[in-house]
Short mmCIF file of C-alpha atoms in Angstrom, two decimals:
data_model
loop_
_atom_site.label_atom_id
_atom_site.label_comp_id
_atom_site.label_asym_id
_atom_site.label_seq_id
_atom_site.Cartn_x
_atom_site.Cartn_y
_atom_site.Cartn_z
CA MET E 4 -15.00 17.52 -10.73
CA ALA E 5 -15.24 14.06 -9.40
CA GLU E 6 -18.22 11.88 -10.28
CA TRP E 7 -19.64 9.92 -7.36
CA VAL E 8 -21.47 6.65 -7.37
CA ASN E 9 -23.31 4.81 -4.67
CA ALA E 10 -21.61 1.73 -3.19
CA THR E 11 -23.31 -1.01 -1.16
CA VAL E 12 -21.36 -2.35 1.78
CA LYS E 13 -20.84 -6.05 1.61
CA GLN E 14 -18.50 -6.57 4.60
CA VAL E 15 -16.68 -4.78 7.26
CA ASN E 16 -13.75 -6.68 8.78
CA ASN E 17 -12.43 -5.48 12.11
CA TRP E 18 -8.88 -6.71 12.19
CA THR E 19 -7.95 -4.88 15.43
CA GLU E 20 -9.44 -2.05 17.59
CA ALA E 21 -7.78 0.40 15.17
CA LEU E 22 -7.57 -1.44 11.80
CA PHE E 23 -10.51 -2.43 9.62
CA SER E 24 -11.41 -3.15 5.98
CA ILE E 25 -14.53 -2.36 3.96
CA THR E 26 -15.61 -4.39 1.06
CA VAL E 27 -18.19 -2.76 -1.27
CA ASN E 28 -19.88 -3.17 -4.69
CA ALA E 29 -20.18 -0.20 -6.95
CA PRO E 30 -20.39 0.63 -10.71
CA ILE E 31 -16.98 2.20 -10.92
CA ALA E 32 -14.85 2.72 -14.07
CA PRO E 33 -11.91 0.35 -14.71
CA PHE E 34 -8.82 1.22 -12.55
CA THR E 35 -5.12 0.42 -12.57
CA ALA E 36 -3.68 -1.64 -9.71
CA GLY E 37 -1.96 0.72 -7.18
CA GLN E 38 -4.48 3.57 -7.73
CA PHE E 39 -6.87 5.02 -5.13
CA ALA E 40 -10.36 6.20 -4.87
CA LYS E 41 -12.21 8.44 -2.46
CA LEU E 42 -14.99 7.31 -0.10
CA ALA E 43 -17.49 9.72 1.29
CA LEU E 44 -20.50 10.05 3.58
CA GLU E 45 -22.91 12.89 4.12
CA ILE E 46 -22.36 13.81 7.78
CA ASP E 47 -24.36 16.70 9.30
CA GLY E 48 -25.21 18.01 5.78
CA GLU E 49 -21.58 17.92 4.66
CA ARG E 50 -19.92 15.42 2.30
CA VAL E 51 -16.85 14.24 4.06
CA GLN E 52 -14.36 12.44 1.87
CA ARG E 53 -11.02 10.72 2.15
CA ALA E 54 -8.75 8.94 -0.31
CA TYR E 55 -8.14 5.16 0.13
CA SER E 56 -6.13 2.81 -2.07
CA TYR E 57 -7.76 -0.34 -3.62
CA VAL E 58 -6.58 -3.53 -1.97
CA ASN E 59 -8.42 -5.81 -4.56
CA ALA E 60 -7.16 -6.49 -8.09
CA PRO E 61 -8.88 -4.48 -10.86
CA GLY E 62 -10.76 -7.50 -12.19
CA ASP E 63 -12.36 -8.21 -8.85
CA GLY E 64 -15.96 -7.15 -8.45
CA ASN E 65 -15.61 -6.70 -4.72
CA LEU E 66 -13.82 -3.43 -3.98
CA GLU E 67 -11.81 -3.56 -0.83
CA PHE E 68 -10.21 -0.71 1.19
CA TYR E 69 -7.91 -1.02 4.26
CA LEU E 70 -8.36 1.75 6.85
CA VAL E 71 -7.24 2.87 10.21
CA LEU E 72 -9.75 4.13 12.76
CA VAL E 73 -8.94 7.66 13.95
CA PRO E 74 -11.28 8.12 16.97
CA GLU E 75 -11.40 11.89 16.55
CA GLY E 76 -11.51 11.74 12.78
CA LYS E 77 -14.29 13.25 10.68
CA LEU E 78 -14.92 10.18 8.53
CA SER E 79 -13.26 6.92 9.65
CA PRO E 80 -15.39 6.42 12.84
CA HIS E 81 -18.50 6.54 10.59
CA LEU E 82 -17.01 4.16 8.09
CA TYR E 83 -16.06 1.88 10.99
CA ALA E 84 -19.74 1.79 12.01
CA LEU E 85 -21.07 0.71 8.72
CA LYS E 86 -22.92 -2.55 8.33
CA PRO E 87 -23.63 -4.78 5.29
CA GLY E 88 -26.32 -3.22 3.17
CA ASP E 89 -25.35 0.34 4.19
CA ARG E 90 -24.54 2.85 1.47
CA VAL E 91 -21.33 4.83 0.97
CA MET E 92 -20.29 7.03 -1.90
CA VAL E 93 -17.15 6.26 -4.00
CA THR E 94 -15.56 8.17 -6.80
CA LYS E 95 -16.28 6.53 -10.17
CA ASP E 96 -12.78 7.07 -11.49
CA ALA E 97 -9.59 6.07 -9.65
CA ALA E 98 -6.49 8.32 -9.54
CA GLY E 99 -2.79 8.10 -8.86
CA PHE E 100 0.45 7.19 -10.44
CA PHE E 101 1.72 4.64 -7.97
CA VAL E 102 1.49 1.94 -10.66
CA LEU E 103 3.70 -0.52 -12.34
CA GLU E 104 3.72 1.15 -15.71
CA GLU E 105 5.55 4.12 -14.06
CA ILE E 106 8.28 1.79 -12.72
CA PRO E 107 11.44 1.51 -14.90
CA GLU E 108 13.11 -1.83 -15.82
CA CYS E 109 15.15 -3.36 -12.89
CA GLU E 110 16.26 -6.70 -11.55
CA THR E 111 14.68 -6.38 -8.12
CA LEU E 112 11.65 -4.46 -7.35
CA TRP E 113 11.27 -3.51 -3.51
CA MET E 114 7.80 -2.75 -2.34
CA LEU E 115 8.08 -1.01 1.18
CA ALA E 116 4.92 -0.22 3.09
CA THR E 117 3.95 0.92 6.65
CA GLY E 118 0.50 0.27 8.07
CA THR E 119 -2.56 0.42 5.74
CA ALA E 120 -0.26 1.42 2.81
CA ILE E 121 0.27 -2.30 2.04
CA GLY E 122 -2.99 -1.97 0.06
CA PRO E 123 -1.73 -0.92 -3.38
CA TYR E 124 0.98 -3.51 -3.34
CA LEU E 125 -1.62 -6.20 -2.65
CA SER E 126 -3.70 -4.97 -5.54
CA ILE E 127 -0.69 -5.12 -7.89
CA LEU E 128 0.35 -8.58 -6.66
CA GLN E 129 -3.14 -10.06 -6.83
CA GLU E 130 -3.53 -8.86 -10.33
CA GLY E 131 -0.14 -10.21 -11.37
CA LYS E 132 0.13 -8.08 -14.56
CA ASP E 133 3.48 -6.84 -15.86
CA LEU E 134 5.50 -8.51 -13.15
CA GLU E 135 7.49 -10.81 -15.48
CA ARG E 136 9.98 -8.06 -16.20
CA PHE E 137 11.32 -8.20 -12.69
CA ARG E 138 13.53 -11.10 -11.62
CA ASN E 139 12.79 -10.52 -7.91
CA ILE E 140 10.11 -8.81 -5.97
CA VAL E 141 10.42 -8.03 -2.28
CA LEU E 142 7.30 -7.01 -0.28
CA VAL E 143 8.12 -5.48 3.07
CA HIS E 144 5.20 -4.65 5.51
CA ALA E 145 6.13 -2.62 8.63
CA ALA E 146 3.75 -2.26 11.53
CA ARG E 147 3.88 -1.41 15.26
CA TYR E 148 2.68 -4.88 16.48
CA ALA E 149 2.31 -8.39 14.95
CA ALA E 150 -1.53 -8.08 15.32
CA ASP E 151 -1.39 -5.11 12.87
CA LEU E 152 -0.11 -7.39 10.07
CA SER E 153 -3.71 -8.00 8.92
CA TYR E 154 -2.87 -9.24 5.48
CA LEU E 155 0.03 -11.56 6.31
CA PRO E 156 -1.97 -14.68 5.29
CA LEU E 157 -2.63 -13.20 1.91
CA MET E 158 0.99 -12.17 1.54
CA GLN E 159 2.02 -15.72 2.24
CA GLN E 160 -0.49 -17.02 -0.32
CA LEU E 161 0.99 -14.62 -2.89
CA GLN E 162 4.52 -15.74 -1.97
CA GLN E 163 3.50 -19.39 -2.87
CA ARG E 164 1.77 -18.28 -5.97
CA TYR E 165 4.92 -16.67 -7.34
CA SER E 166 7.07 -19.57 -6.30
CA GLY E 167 10.46 -17.94 -5.54
CA LYS E 168 9.95 -14.69 -7.35
CA LEU E 169 8.34 -12.98 -4.42
CA ARG E 170 9.90 -12.62 -1.01
CA ILE E 171 8.00 -11.20 1.98
CA GLN E 172 9.44 -9.61 5.09
CA THR E 173 7.48 -8.26 8.00
CA VAL E 174 8.84 -5.59 10.33
CA VAL E 175 7.46 -4.98 13.84
CA SER E 176 8.67 -1.91 15.74
CA ARG E 177 7.23 -2.40 19.15
CA GLU E 178 7.71 -6.11 20.02
CA GLU E 179 9.97 -9.00 19.15
CA ILE E 180 8.31 -11.60 16.93
CA ALA E 181 9.83 -14.63 15.36
CA GLY E 182 10.34 -14.24 11.64
CA SER E 183 9.87 -10.46 11.82
CA LEU E 184 12.50 -7.79 11.94
CA SER E 185 12.36 -5.33 14.72
CA GLY E 186 12.80 -1.57 14.28
CA ARG E 187 12.19 1.13 11.67
CA VAL E 188 12.68 0.56 7.98
CA PRO E 189 15.38 3.24 7.41
CA ALA E 190 17.44 1.87 10.27
CA LEU E 191 17.11 -1.69 9.03
CA ILE E 192 18.37 -0.59 5.59
CA GLU E 193 21.13 1.47 7.09
CA SER E 194 22.42 -1.47 9.19
CA GLY E 195 22.02 -3.98 6.32
CA ALA E 196 19.60 -6.07 8.41
CA LEU E 197 16.78 -5.88 5.81
CA GLU E 198 19.00 -7.00 2.85
CA ALA E 199 20.61 -9.79 5.00
CA SER E 200 17.19 -11.15 5.95
CA VAL E 201 15.77 -10.99 2.48
CA GLY E 202 18.99 -12.24 0.84
CA LEU E 203 19.13 -9.58 -1.88
CA PRO E 204 21.05 -6.35 -2.27
CA MET E 205 19.39 -2.95 -2.50
CA SER E 206 21.60 -1.21 -5.08
CA ALA E 207 21.15 1.63 -7.55
CA GLU E 208 22.42 -0.70 -10.33
CA HIS E 209 19.86 -3.51 -9.90
CA SER E 210 16.93 -2.13 -7.78
CA HIS E 211 13.90 0.15 -7.87
CA ILE E 212 12.32 1.04 -4.46
CA MET E 213 8.61 1.75 -4.12
CA LEU E 214 7.81 3.56 -0.86
CA CYS E 215 4.35 3.90 0.51
CA GLY E 216 2.90 4.92 3.82
CA ASN E 217 4.16 7.04 6.76
CA PRO E 218 5.50 10.27 5.28
CA GLN E 219 8.42 10.28 7.84
CA MET E 220 9.43 6.75 6.81
CA VAL E 221 9.21 7.84 3.15
CA ARG E 222 11.31 10.92 3.62
CA ASP E 223 13.92 9.24 5.90
CA THR E 224 14.31 6.26 3.56
CA GLN E 225 14.67 8.41 0.51
CA GLN E 226 17.29 10.52 2.19
CA LEU E 227 19.25 7.43 3.41
CA LEU E 228 19.19 5.91 -0.05
CA LYS E 229 20.23 9.10 -1.71
CA GLU E 230 23.17 9.58 0.71
CA SER E 231 24.33 6.01 1.04
CA ARG E 232 23.31 4.25 -2.25
CA GLY E 233 23.43 7.16 -4.77
CA MET E 234 19.71 6.68 -5.55
CA ARG E 235 17.40 9.46 -6.68
CA LYS E 236 13.68 9.96 -7.14
CA HIS E 237 12.20 8.54 -10.29
CA LEU E 238 10.68 11.10 -12.74
CA ARG E 239 9.36 10.50 -16.18
CA ARG E 240 11.70 13.01 -17.69
CA LYS E 241 14.63 11.71 -15.54
CA PRO E 242 14.53 8.05 -14.63
CA GLY E 243 15.59 7.21 -11.09
CA HIS E 244 15.44 4.56 -8.33
CA MET E 245 12.71 5.51 -5.96
CA THR E 246 8.95 6.02 -6.46
CA SER E 247 6.90 7.15 -3.48
CA GLU E 248 3.42 7.82 -2.24
CA HIS E 249 2.65 9.48 1.12
CA TYR E 250 -0.36 8.11 3.00
CA TRP E 251 -1.55 11.21 4.72
#
C-alpha cells in the first residue's frame, strides 16, 4: 500500500487556461528520472488521487508536475486552485519503468511526447545521467497550439547545454507556426517529414523510440513503425525498438 507524505505548495504556474504546473516540497524517497508519483487531496471525505510524472531532475529539491485542467475532473480543478503554502499529499515512493536504464543501446534515441507527457523527458534531460551512450537524442513535443508548448524555453536551454547532441522539434496540429511541423506525429513519420526536419533517420538498425502521451498517438505510431520499419515493442526478455507509456 502506498505511503503518503504531506507536500507544501511552493508555486502554481498557469501556462494557459488549461495547462498548469505545480511545484511542491516534500520528504519523498529518491526516484529515477522518468518515473511518476501520485498526488492526492481529501475531497468530500474521499482521498482523490491521480498519477503525474516528475518534471524536475531527481536531485532537485523542488518537485514539479505538469498538468492539464479537466473542468469536470474530480481532482485537477482542485489542484489548479491551490496557492503557495497549501498542502497536497504525494506518494513517498515513485513508480514506473519509463526510465533510461530500461532503454537498450542505440545510436539515436527518439523521445516523442504529446501534451503534458513531455514531463518525464524533461526530468531525464535535466538530470543528464546515462545519456553519453547515445550519439543523438531527438526530443519531439506535439501540442494543439503553440501556446501549449509550455516548456519550449527549457527545451531550448537543454539543446544548448548538449551542444549538438540534442535536437528538438515541436509539432502543432491546429495552426501553422514557423519552426514547428504541422499535423499528427504518426502522419509526420509516415510522410518522412519528421525525419527530414530533424535530419536523422528513424530506423530499426540505429534507433530506439520512446513514446509517451495520448494513447491513440502511441498506438498509431507503434503500429506504423511495426508495419513500415520492422520495429517491435521492447521487452526485457526480448529487446526491441519501442518503449511506451500511456498518459491516461
